[in-house]
Coordinates of C-alpha atoms in Angstrom, one line a residue:
M1 CA 70.2 -31.8 -56.0
L2 CA 73.8 -30.9 -54.5
D3 CA 75.1 -33.7 -52.4
S4 CA 74.9 -31.8 -49.3
Q5 CA 71.6 -30.6 -50.0
K6 CA 70.9 -34.4 -50.1
A7 CA 72.6 -35.1 -47.2
F8 CA 70.5 -32.2 -44.8
A9 CA 67.0 -33.6 -46.4
T10 CA 67.8 -37.0 -45.3
Y11 CA 69.5 -35.8 -42.0
L12 CA 66.4 -34.0 -41.3
K13 CA 63.6 -36.6 -42.9
K14 CA 65.6 -38.9 -40.0
M15 CA 65.3 -36.5 -37.6
Q16 CA 61.4 -35.9 -38.6
A17 CA 61.0 -39.9 -38.1
L18 CA 62.8 -40.4 -34.9
L19 CA 60.9 -37.5 -33.3
N20 CA 57.4 -38.4 -34.2
G21 CA 55.2 -38.6 -31.3
Q22 CA 58.2 -37.4 -29.2
A23 CA 57.9 -34.6 -26.7
F24 CA 61.1 -32.6 -27.9
S25 CA 60.7 -29.5 -29.8
F26 CA 62.7 -29.5 -33.7
D27 CA 62.3 -26.8 -36.5
Q28 CA 60.2 -28.6 -39.0
S29 CA 60.8 -25.3 -41.3
L30 CA 64.3 -26.4 -41.8
L31 CA 63.3 -29.2 -44.6
P32 CA 61.5 -27.1 -46.9
K33 CA 64.2 -24.6 -46.4
V34 CA 67.0 -27.1 -47.6
M35 CA 64.8 -28.3 -50.4
E36 CA 63.7 -24.9 -51.6
T37 CA 66.8 -22.8 -51.0
E38 CA 68.8 -21.8 -54.1
L39 CA 72.3 -20.2 -54.3
V40 CA 71.7 -16.5 -56.0
V41 CA 74.9 -15.5 -57.4
P42 CA 74.4 -11.4 -58.4
V43 CA 76.6 -10.3 -61.5
I44 CA 77.7 -6.6 -61.3
G45 CA 79.7 -4.0 -63.0
A46 CA 79.5 -0.8 -65.0
F47 CA 77.1 -1.2 -67.8
S48 CA 80.4 -1.0 -70.3
A49 CA 81.8 -3.7 -68.6
G50 CA 79.8 -6.4 -71.0
K51 CA 78.0 -8.4 -68.2
S52 CA 74.9 -8.8 -70.7
S53 CA 76.9 -10.1 -73.2
L54 CA 78.9 -12.2 -71.4
L55 CA 75.6 -13.8 -70.0
N56 CA 74.3 -14.2 -73.4
A57 CA 77.7 -16.1 -74.4
L58 CA 77.2 -18.3 -71.5
M59 CA 73.6 -19.2 -72.5
G60 CA 74.8 -19.6 -76.3
K61 CA 72.2 -17.1 -77.7
D62 CA 71.4 -13.3 -77.9
I63 CA 68.8 -13.0 -75.1
L64 CA 69.5 -10.3 -72.7
P65 CA 69.8 -6.7 -74.6
V66 CA 73.0 -5.1 -75.0
G67 CA 74.0 -1.5 -76.1
I68 CA 76.2 1.7 -75.6
A69 CA 73.7 3.1 -73.1
P70 CA 72.6 1.2 -70.0
E71 CA 70.1 -1.0 -71.3
T72 CA 69.6 -3.3 -67.7
E73 CA 67.2 -0.9 -65.5
L74 CA 65.9 -4.0 -63.7
A75 CA 67.6 -6.9 -62.1
T76 CA 67.2 -10.1 -63.9
E77 CA 67.3 -13.6 -62.5
L78 CA 68.4 -16.2 -65.2
R79 CA 66.5 -19.5 -64.5
Y80 CA 66.0 -22.9 -66.4
S81 CA 62.6 -24.1 -67.7
S82 CA 61.6 -25.9 -71.0
E83 CA 58.7 -23.4 -71.3
P84 CA 60.5 -19.9 -72.1
Y85 CA 58.8 -16.9 -70.3
L86 CA 59.1 -13.6 -68.3
L87 CA 58.4 -13.1 -64.9
A88 CA 58.2 -9.3 -63.6
I89 CA 57.7 -9.1 -60.0
K90 CA 56.2 -6.0 -57.9
P91 CA 57.3 -4.7 -54.7
D92 CA 54.4 -6.4 -52.9
G93 CA 55.3 -9.9 -54.7
V94 CA 52.7 -9.9 -57.3
Q95 CA 53.9 -11.5 -60.4
E96 CA 53.2 -10.4 -64.0
R97 CA 53.9 -13.2 -66.9
L98 CA 55.0 -12.1 -70.0
P99 CA 56.5 -13.2 -73.1
V100 CA 60.5 -13.4 -73.2
E101 CA 60.1 -10.7 -76.2
A102 CA 58.9 -8.0 -73.5
L103 CA 62.3 -8.1 -71.8
S104 CA 63.3 -5.5 -74.6
S105 CA 60.5 -3.0 -73.3
I106 CA 60.2 -3.5 -69.8
N107 CA 62.4 -0.8 -68.7
R108 CA 60.1 1.7 -69.7
R109 CA 57.7 0.2 -66.5
S110 CA 61.1 -0.4 -64.5
S111 CA 59.4 1.9 -61.8
E112 CA 56.5 -0.9 -61.5
F113 CA 58.5 -3.5 -60.7
S114 CA 61.6 -4.9 -58.1
H115 CA 63.2 -7.3 -60.4
L116 CA 62.3 -9.7 -63.1
R117 CA 62.9 -13.6 -63.7
L118 CA 63.7 -14.8 -67.0
Y119 CA 62.9 -18.5 -67.3
L120 CA 64.9 -19.9 -70.6
D121 CA 65.5 -23.6 -72.1
S122 CA 69.3 -23.3 -71.8
E123 CA 71.1 -26.1 -71.3
A124 CA 74.0 -23.9 -69.7
L125 CA 71.2 -22.7 -67.3
K126 CA 70.3 -26.1 -66.3
A127 CA 73.7 -27.3 -65.7
I128 CA 75.0 -24.6 -63.3
A129 CA 71.4 -25.2 -60.7
P130 CA 70.9 -24.7 -58.1
L131 CA 73.1 -21.6 -58.7
V132 CA 70.7 -18.7 -60.1
L133 CA 72.9 -15.7 -61.9
V134 CA 71.3 -12.3 -61.9
D135 CA 72.0 -9.6 -64.4
M136 CA 72.1 -6.8 -62.0
P137 CA 71.7 -2.9 -63.5
G138 CA 75.0 -1.5 -64.3
F139 CA 76.6 1.2 -62.4
G140 CA 75.5 3.5 -65.0
S141 CA 71.6 3.0 -64.6
S142 CA 69.0 5.2 -62.9
L143 CA 70.3 5.7 -59.5
E144 CA 66.7 4.7 -58.1
N145 CA 66.9 1.1 -60.2
H146 CA 70.7 0.6 -59.0
N147 CA 70.1 1.0 -55.4
K148 CA 66.7 -1.0 -55.5
A149 CA 68.7 -3.7 -57.0
I150 CA 71.8 -3.6 -54.4
A151 CA 69.4 -3.2 -51.6
Y152 CA 67.5 -6.0 -52.7
Y153 CA 70.1 -8.8 -53.7
L154 CA 73.0 -7.6 -51.3
P155 CA 71.5 -10.0 -48.5
R156 CA 70.4 -12.6 -50.7
G157 CA 73.4 -13.4 -52.5
V158 CA 75.5 -16.2 -51.8
H159 CA 78.6 -15.1 -54.0
F160 CA 79.3 -12.3 -56.6
V161 CA 80.4 -11.8 -59.6
V162 CA 82.0 -9.0 -60.2
L163 CA 83.1 -7.7 -63.9
T164 CA 85.5 -5.0 -64.7
S165 CA 86.9 -4.2 -68.4
I166 CA 90.4 -4.2 -69.1
E167 CA 89.9 -1.1 -70.8
D168 CA 89.4 0.6 -67.2
G169 CA 93.1 -0.1 -66.2
N170 CA 92.5 -0.4 -62.7
I171 CA 89.7 -1.0 -60.1
T172 CA 87.9 2.4 -59.6
Q173 CA 87.3 4.1 -56.0
S174 CA 83.3 3.6 -56.7
M175 CA 84.1 -0.6 -57.5
L176 CA 86.2 -0.3 -54.3
R177 CA 83.0 0.8 -52.4
K178 CA 81.0 -1.9 -54.0
L179 CA 83.7 -4.6 -52.9
D180 CA 84.2 -3.5 -49.4
E181 CA 80.2 -3.9 -48.9
L182 CA 80.3 -7.0 -49.8
K183 CA 82.6 -7.7 -47.1
T184 CA 80.5 -5.9 -44.7
Y185 CA 77.9 -8.6 -45.3
N186 CA 80.4 -11.5 -45.3
T187 CA 79.6 -12.2 -48.9
D188 CA 82.8 -13.2 -51.2
F189 CA 83.2 -12.3 -55.0
T190 CA 85.1 -13.8 -58.1
F191 CA 86.7 -10.6 -59.7
L192 CA 86.8 -11.0 -63.6
L193 CA 88.4 -8.5 -66.3
S194 CA 86.3 -8.7 -69.6
K195 CA 87.2 -7.7 -73.0
C196 CA 90.8 -8.9 -72.8
N197 CA 90.8 -9.9 -76.5
L198 CA 90.7 -6.2 -77.1
R199 CA 94.1 -5.8 -75.7
A200 CA 97.6 -7.0 -76.5
A201 CA 98.7 -10.2 -74.0
D202 CA 101.5 -7.8 -72.4
Q203 CA 98.9 -4.8 -72.0
V204 CA 96.6 -7.7 -70.2
E205 CA 99.4 -8.9 -68.2
D206 CA 100.5 -5.5 -66.7
V207 CA 96.8 -4.4 -66.0
Q208 CA 95.8 -7.7 -64.4
A209 CA 98.9 -7.3 -62.5
Y210 CA 98.0 -3.9 -61.1
I211 CA 94.5 -5.0 -60.3
D212 CA 95.8 -7.9 -58.3
D213 CA 98.1 -5.7 -56.4
Q214 CA 94.8 -3.4 -55.6
L215 CA 92.8 -6.7 -54.4
G216 CA 95.6 -7.9 -52.4
V217 CA 96.1 -4.6 -50.3
Y218 CA 92.3 -4.1 -49.8
F219 CA 90.8 -7.9 -49.6
G220 CA 93.7 -10.2 -48.9
E221 CA 96.5 -11.8 -51.1
H222 CA 94.3 -14.8 -51.9
C223 CA 92.2 -12.6 -54.0
R224 CA 92.9 -12.6 -57.8
S225 CA 91.3 -11.7 -61.0
I226 CA 90.2 -13.9 -63.9
T227 CA 90.9 -12.7 -67.6
L228 CA 87.9 -13.3 -70.0
G229 CA 88.8 -13.3 -73.9
N230 CA 86.8 -14.5 -77.0
R231 CA 85.6 -17.6 -74.9
G232 CA 84.2 -15.4 -72.0
G233 CA 81.0 -18.3 -72.0
E234 CA 82.9 -21.1 -71.2
E235 CA 85.3 -19.2 -68.9
L236 CA 82.6 -18.2 -66.7
T237 CA 81.4 -21.4 -66.8
R238 CA 84.7 -22.5 -65.2
A239 CA 84.5 -19.5 -62.7
L240 CA 81.2 -20.7 -61.6
T241 CA 82.3 -24.5 -61.2
A242 CA 84.9 -23.0 -58.9
L243 CA 82.8 -21.8 -56.6
Q244 CA 82.1 -25.3 -55.5
P245 CA 78.3 -25.1 -54.8
D246 CA 78.3 -28.1 -52.6
A247 CA 80.4 -25.9 -49.9
L248 CA 78.8 -22.7 -50.6
F249 CA 75.1 -24.5 -49.6
S250 CA 76.4 -26.6 -47.1
R251 CA 77.8 -22.8 -45.3
L252 CA 74.4 -21.7 -45.3
F253 CA 73.1 -24.7 -43.1
I254 CA 75.8 -26.8 -41.2
D255 CA 75.8 -24.3 -38.5
I256 CA 72.4 -24.2 -37.9
L257 CA 72.0 -28.0 -38.2
K258 CA 74.9 -28.9 -35.8
D259 CA 73.3 -26.4 -33.3
Q260 CA 70.2 -27.8 -33.6
N261 CA 71.2 -31.1 -33.0
F262 CA 73.0 -29.7 -30.0
E263 CA 70.1 -28.2 -28.6
L264 CA 68.1 -31.6 -29.0
L265 CA 70.5 -33.5 -27.4
A266 CA 70.4 -31.1 -24.5
Q267 CA 66.4 -31.4 -24.6
I268 CA 66.7 -35.3 -24.4
N269 CA 69.7 -34.9 -21.6
L270 CA 67.3 -32.8 -19.5
A271 CA 64.4 -35.5 -19.8
L272 CA 67.0 -38.3 -18.8
S273 CA 67.9 -36.3 -15.8
M274 CA 64.5 -35.8 -15.0
L275 CA 63.6 -39.3 -14.8
K276 CA 66.3 -40.0 -12.5
K277 CA 65.0 -37.0 -10.1
D278 CA 62.2 -37.3 -7.5
K279 CA 59.0 -35.5 -7.4
T280 CA 60.3 -32.7 -5.3
E281 CA 63.2 -31.8 -7.2
S282 CA 61.2 -31.7 -10.4
E283 CA 58.3 -29.5 -8.9
Q284 CA 61.6 -27.4 -7.7
T285 CA 62.8 -27.3 -11.4
A286 CA 59.5 -26.5 -12.5
R287 CA 59.3 -23.0 -10.1
A288 CA 62.8 -22.1 -11.0
L289 CA 61.7 -22.2 -14.7
E290 CA 58.5 -19.9 -14.1
Q291 CA 60.5 -17.8 -11.9
A292 CA 62.9 -17.1 -15.0
L293 CA 60.1 -16.1 -17.1
V294 CA 58.9 -13.8 -15.1
K295 CA 62.4 -12.4 -14.7
L296 CA 62.8 -12.1 -18.2
L297 CA 59.7 -10.0 -18.5
E298 CA 60.9 -7.3 -15.7
Q299 CA 64.4 -7.2 -17.5
R300 CA 62.8 -6.7 -21.0
K301 CA 60.7 -3.9 -19.8
D302 CA 64.0 -2.6 -17.9
V303 CA 66.2 -2.5 -20.9
E304 CA 63.4 -1.3 -23.1
S305 CA 62.9 1.7 -20.6
D306 CA 66.5 3.1 -21.3
L307 CA 66.9 1.7 -25.1
K308 CA 66.8 5.4 -26.5
D309 CA 69.5 6.8 -24.0
R310 CA 71.6 4.2 -23.5
Y311 CA 72.0 2.7 -27.2
S312 CA 70.1 4.6 -30.0
G313 CA 71.9 8.0 -29.4
K314 CA 75.4 6.3 -29.3
M315 CA 74.7 4.5 -32.8
L316 CA 73.3 7.7 -34.4
D317 CA 76.4 10.0 -33.5
R318 CA 78.9 6.9 -34.4
S319 CA 77.0 6.4 -37.6
L320 CA 77.2 9.9 -38.9
R321 CA 80.8 10.2 -37.8
G322 CA 81.9 7.6 -39.5
L323 CA 79.9 9.2 -43.0
D324 CA 81.6 12.5 -42.5
N325 CA 85.2 10.5 -42.8
A326 CA 83.6 8.4 -45.5
L327 CA 82.6 11.6 -47.7
N328 CA 85.5 13.3 -46.8
D329 CA 88.2 10.7 -48.1
S330 CA 86.2 10.4 -50.9
L331 CA 86.3 14.5 -51.7
D332 CA 88.4 14.5 -54.3
E333 CA 86.3 11.9 -56.6
L334 CA 83.4 13.8 -55.7
V335 CA 84.8 17.1 -56.4
T336 CA 85.7 15.5 -60.0
L337 CA 82.1 14.5 -60.9
G338 CA 80.5 17.7 -59.4
S339 CA 82.8 19.6 -61.7
S340 CA 82.0 17.9 -64.7
K341 CA 78.1 18.4 -64.2
N342 CA 77.6 14.6 -64.2
S343 CA 74.9 15.1 -61.8
S344 CA 73.5 11.5 -62.2
A345 CA 77.2 9.9 -61.6
L346 CA 77.6 12.3 -58.3
S347 CA 74.2 11.1 -57.1
N348 CA 75.5 7.3 -57.2
A349 CA 78.5 7.8 -55.8
L350 CA 77.0 9.8 -52.8
S351 CA 74.6 7.2 -52.3
D352 CA 76.9 4.7 -52.6
I353 CA 79.2 6.1 -49.9
I354 CA 76.2 6.7 -47.7
R355 CA 75.1 3.3 -47.8
S356 CA 78.3 1.7 -47.6
S357 CA 79.4 3.7 -44.6
L358 CA 76.2 3.4 -42.9
A359 CA 75.8 -0.4 -43.5
S360 CA 79.3 -1.3 -41.6
T361 CA 78.7 1.2 -38.6
I362 CA 75.4 0.1 -38.3
K363 CA 76.0 -3.8 -38.4
S364 CA 79.1 -3.3 -35.9
E365 CA 77.0 -1.6 -33.8
V366 CA 74.1 -3.9 -33.8
Q367 CA 76.3 -6.5 -32.9
D368 CA 77.7 -4.6 -30.0
I369 CA 74.4 -3.8 -28.7
S370 CA 73.1 -7.1 -29.4
T371 CA 75.6 -8.8 -27.0
S372 CA 75.1 -6.3 -24.3
M373 CA 71.2 -6.8 -24.4
V374 CA 71.6 -10.5 -24.0
D375 CA 74.3 -10.1 -21.7
R376 CA 71.8 -7.7 -19.6
I377 CA 69.1 -10.1 -19.6
A378 CA 71.0 -13.4 -19.0
S379 CA 72.9 -11.6 -16.1
N380 CA 69.1 -11.2 -14.6
L381 CA 68.3 -15.2 -14.9
S382 CA 72.1 -16.0 -13.3
A383 CA 70.5 -16.5 -9.9
T384 CA 68.3 -19.5 -11.8
S385 CA 71.3 -21.2 -12.7
S386 CA 71.9 -22.7 -9.4
Q387 CA 68.7 -23.9 -9.2
M388 CA 69.3 -25.7 -12.2
S389 CA 72.3 -27.2 -11.2
V390 CA 70.1 -30.1 -9.6
L391 CA 69.3 -31.3 -13.2
D392 CA 73.2 -31.7 -13.7
I393 CA 72.7 -29.6 -17.0
S394 CA 75.4 -27.0 -16.6
G395 CA 77.4 -25.1 -14.3
N396 CA 76.2 -21.8 -15.7
W397 CA 72.4 -22.4 -17.1
S398 CA 72.1 -18.9 -18.2
E399 CA 75.2 -18.2 -19.8
E400 CA 74.6 -21.4 -22.2
L401 CA 70.8 -19.8 -22.6
S402 CA 72.6 -16.2 -23.9
N403 CA 74.8 -18.3 -26.0
K404 CA 72.1 -19.7 -28.0
V405 CA 70.4 -16.5 -28.5
K406 CA 73.6 -14.9 -29.5
F407 CA 73.8 -17.6 -31.9
S408 CA 70.5 -17.0 -33.6
L409 CA 71.3 -13.3 -33.8
E410 CA 74.8 -13.6 -35.2
R411 CA 73.4 -15.6 -38.3
T412 CA 74.4 -13.6 -41.0
T413 CA 72.3 -15.0 -44.1
E414 CA 68.6 -15.4 -44.1
M415 CA 67.5 -18.8 -46.3
L416 CA 64.6 -17.6 -48.2
S417 CA 62.8 -20.4 -50.3
D418 CA 61.1 -17.5 -51.9
W419 CA 63.5 -14.9 -53.2
S420 CA 60.5 -12.4 -53.6
T421 CA 60.0 -12.3 -49.6
R422 CA 61.4 -9.2 -48.3
L423 CA 63.2 -9.5 -45.2
S424 CA 60.8 -7.4 -43.4
N425 CA 57.0 -6.6 -44.0
R426 CA 55.6 -3.8 -46.2
A427 CA 56.9 -0.6 -45.6
E428 CA 54.4 1.7 -43.8
D429 CA 54.7 5.3 -45.1
D430 CA 54.2 7.8 -42.7
K431 CA 52.9 10.7 -44.9
N432 CA 53.9 13.6 -42.4
S433 CA 57.3 13.0 -42.6
G434 CA 58.1 10.3 -45.2
V435 CA 59.8 8.1 -42.6
M436 CA 59.9 4.2 -44.1
L437 CA 59.5 2.0 -41.1
Y438 CA 60.3 -1.7 -41.5
R439 CA 59.3 -4.3 -39.0
S440 CA 59.6 -7.9 -38.5
L441 CA 63.5 -8.4 -38.1
S442 CA 65.0 -11.7 -37.4
T443 CA 68.8 -11.6 -38.0
V444 CA 71.7 -9.1 -37.2
L445 CA 71.8 -8.8 -41.4
A446 CA 68.4 -8.0 -41.5
V447 CA 68.7 -5.4 -38.8
T448 CA 71.3 -4.1 -40.5
T449 CA 69.4 -4.1 -44.3
T450 CA 66.3 -2.8 -43.2
V451 CA 68.0 0.2 -41.4
V452 CA 70.3 1.2 -44.4
N453 CA 67.5 0.2 -47.2
P454 CA 65.1 2.9 -46.1
L455 CA 67.8 5.4 -45.9
V456 CA 69.1 4.9 -49.6
E457 CA 65.3 5.5 -50.3
L458 CA 65.4 8.9 -48.2
V459 CA 68.5 9.7 -50.3
I460 CA 67.0 9.4 -53.6
I461 CA 64.3 11.8 -52.5
F462 CA 66.4 14.7 -50.9
L463 CA 69.7 14.4 -53.3
P464 CA 68.0 16.3 -56.3
E465 CA 67.4 19.2 -53.9
I466 CA 70.9 19.2 -52.7
L467 CA 72.7 19.0 -56.2
K468 CA 70.7 21.6 -57.5
M469 CA 73.2 24.1 -55.7
F470 CA 75.7 22.7 -58.6
K471 CA 73.8 24.4 -61.5
G472 CA 74.4 28.0 -61.0
G473 CA 78.2 28.2 -60.4
G474 CA 81.4 27.9 -62.4
N475 CA 83.6 25.1 -63.1
E476 CA 86.5 26.0 -60.7
R477 CA 87.1 22.6 -58.6
E478 CA 87.9 24.8 -55.7
T479 CA 84.6 26.3 -56.0
F480 CA 82.8 22.6 -56.0
R481 CA 84.9 21.3 -53.0
Q482 CA 83.9 24.5 -50.8
K483 CA 80.2 23.7 -51.9
L484 CA 80.6 19.9 -51.1
T485 CA 82.6 20.5 -47.5
G486 CA 80.5 23.7 -46.6
E487 CA 76.6 23.0 -47.9
V488 CA 76.5 19.1 -49.4
F489 CA 77.7 17.0 -46.7
P490 CA 76.3 19.4 -43.9
N491 CA 72.8 18.8 -45.6
I492 CA 73.4 15.1 -45.8
K493 CA 74.1 14.6 -42.4
A494 CA 71.2 17.0 -41.5
E495 CA 68.7 15.2 -42.9
L496 CA 70.0 11.6 -42.1
R497 CA 70.4 13.3 -38.5
G498 CA 66.3 13.8 -38.6
K499 CA 65.7 10.5 -40.4
I500 CA 67.6 7.9 -38.5
P501 CA 66.5 8.3 -35.2
A502 CA 62.8 7.1 -35.5
I503 CA 64.2 4.3 -37.8
I504 CA 67.2 3.1 -35.2
D505 CA 64.7 3.4 -32.4
E506 CA 62.1 1.0 -34.5
Q507 CA 64.5 -1.3 -35.2
L508 CA 66.4 -1.5 -31.8
N509 CA 63.0 -2.4 -30.2
A510 CA 62.3 -5.2 -32.6
M511 CA 65.7 -6.4 -31.6
L512 CA 64.7 -6.2 -28.4
K513 CA 61.7 -8.4 -28.8
K514 CA 63.7 -10.8 -31.0
I515 CA 66.5 -11.5 -27.9
S516 CA 63.4 -11.4 -25.4
D517 CA 61.6 -13.9 -27.2
G518 CA 64.9 -16.5 -27.6
F519 CA 65.2 -16.4 -24.2
E520 CA 61.4 -17.4 -23.6
E521 CA 61.7 -19.8 -26.4
Q522 CA 64.6 -21.8 -25.2
I523 CA 62.8 -21.6 -21.5
N524 CA 59.5 -23.0 -22.6
K525 CA 61.7 -25.6 -24.4
Q526 CA 62.9 -27.1 -21.3
K527 CA 59.7 -26.2 -19.3
H528 CA 57.7 -28.5 -22.0
V529 CA 60.2 -31.5 -21.3
I530 CA 60.1 -31.0 -17.5
D531 CA 56.4 -31.0 -17.5
S532 CA 55.8 -34.0 -19.8
I533 CA 58.4 -36.2 -17.8
A534 CA 56.7 -34.6 -14.8
Q535 CA 53.6 -36.6 -15.9
E536 CA 55.1 -39.8 -16.9
S537 CA 56.8 -39.7 -13.6
L538 CA 53.2 -41.0 -11.9
Q539 CA 53.7 -43.9 -13.6
L540 CA 55.3 -47.3 -12.1
E541 CA 58.6 -47.6 -11.5
A542 CA 59.0 -50.2 -14.2
Q543 CA 57.8 -48.1 -16.9
I544 CA 60.1 -45.4 -15.8
S545 CA 62.5 -47.6 -16.4
E546 CA 61.4 -48.5 -19.6
K547 CA 60.8 -44.7 -20.7
T548 CA 64.6 -43.9 -19.8
A549 CA 65.8 -46.7 -21.9
V550 CA 63.7 -45.4 -25.0
V551 CA 65.2 -41.7 -24.5
E552 CA 68.6 -43.1 -24.3
N553 CA 67.8 -45.1 -27.2
L554 CA 66.6 -41.9 -29.0
A555 CA 69.6 -40.1 -28.0
N556 CA 72.0 -42.3 -29.8
A557 CA 70.1 -42.4 -33.0
V558 CA 70.1 -38.6 -33.1
K559 CA 74.0 -38.6 -32.4
A560 CA 74.4 -41.6 -35.1
A561 CA 72.1 -39.1 -37.8
A562 CA 74.3 -36.2 -37.2
N563 CA 77.6 -38.2 -37.4
E564 CA 76.6 -39.9 -40.5
H565 CA 75.4 -36.3 -42.4
L566 CA 76.8 -33.3 -40.4
Y567 CA 80.3 -34.1 -39.2
K568 CA 81.7 -36.2 -42.2

């Protein structure tokens, strides 16, 4: 177990002991999440970059299949176990246990599964735990399996290892799109140059210098490549160690734990304030909170009534404008692929462009819209702030409330103890229109992922029809350029214009519910504290003094635990 993991678990156990039997709210689900969360590190690259060979070198044995054609059609998680076996995971979470030898033939059943978990008796895998490496389908794999893997692991990966062969000579446009997509999700990556032993040292230096220039221009001067030679397994181990797993794990939880500690102290201070107030002031505050809950319901209905006109239409227009720009910026690349009649590569490129563009635009739009929704709801609660000032809590109660809700929405990752769990519930298939509606969102990242994933699935459905138009013409580049700009791009936008609105409306309503529930949760926490103290205020004055001392001691203990484990 990592040091940060131990510290956070110890802190949460202390909180459970301190708060046992108390009236204060505390998220009990955090402890199992801290104990069970793994650090998933997908390894991506073209099928010829040598991902599987590199991972075999790390493990010291040839386990993963390699070949001149794409061999990895399903993302494969590599995990340590004294008993080797293979788990094939279906989209609904059902698992099928198989012998390790089945790995060589499982591709024939790739449509049945979402991903694989390969358990091996490997000291190398045991040593890097809780890092879980994932052998991802290469960029040359089938469009469906490639997109399935990217959509599943993009929101789950805490860091990506990116592999490019020295023989490529540069970072391709396709790879740059994927790296940019990682940055959209605030995910860092390590860039490795493979097969450097196949080139002279001066050639390796020249290619690495050029690639480092590309990385610097697009992602900052701190971003540099690492060369891999004959000792690729050892070099990969060093690169993984440099990731500082403790720091990666800490970043997943530290802000959430600090925020919860701050919120807990606010509840305790509220209780202390209430113990000093008389019955009339307590009743006035309770009524103010009841009024806030009523206003919250009214404001939610008000926002919901103009959700479509005020938000979804603008999101649709901006998403399609951004996509149009992205497609035209990649026109030369697409013309080359179309002219060569490489329909598979063209499908992959179009899908990547669509997913990357929509992810970036929708994430930005969702963040702006969520802020707007929170501010609208909070403004309607502002009248309550003056009534809450009697508690000496804050001069702007509604603003503090909205900041807590915004923090909840802005979390950029979801700690999943079971990586088979989807960010959303099972998709419901509208058989009339083919629109996939995903529900049960919990963060801005979840909203973004859940909107984009079904769009990628739709792209897979309609791209073959669009690509048919390439089969009848000549090979002239200008002919394909005209077909792309005059037929393919408009068809893509028309298809998406028909499909996006229902998905966006569904997700905006889900986000509104999340925001409203967040406000309601915060208000109810305060109301629960006030109601509990009001009951105890009926006791004798001496007992109230004792209760005040107990609560003050609790506040000091909570602060001490946070200082020991969260603010070192």
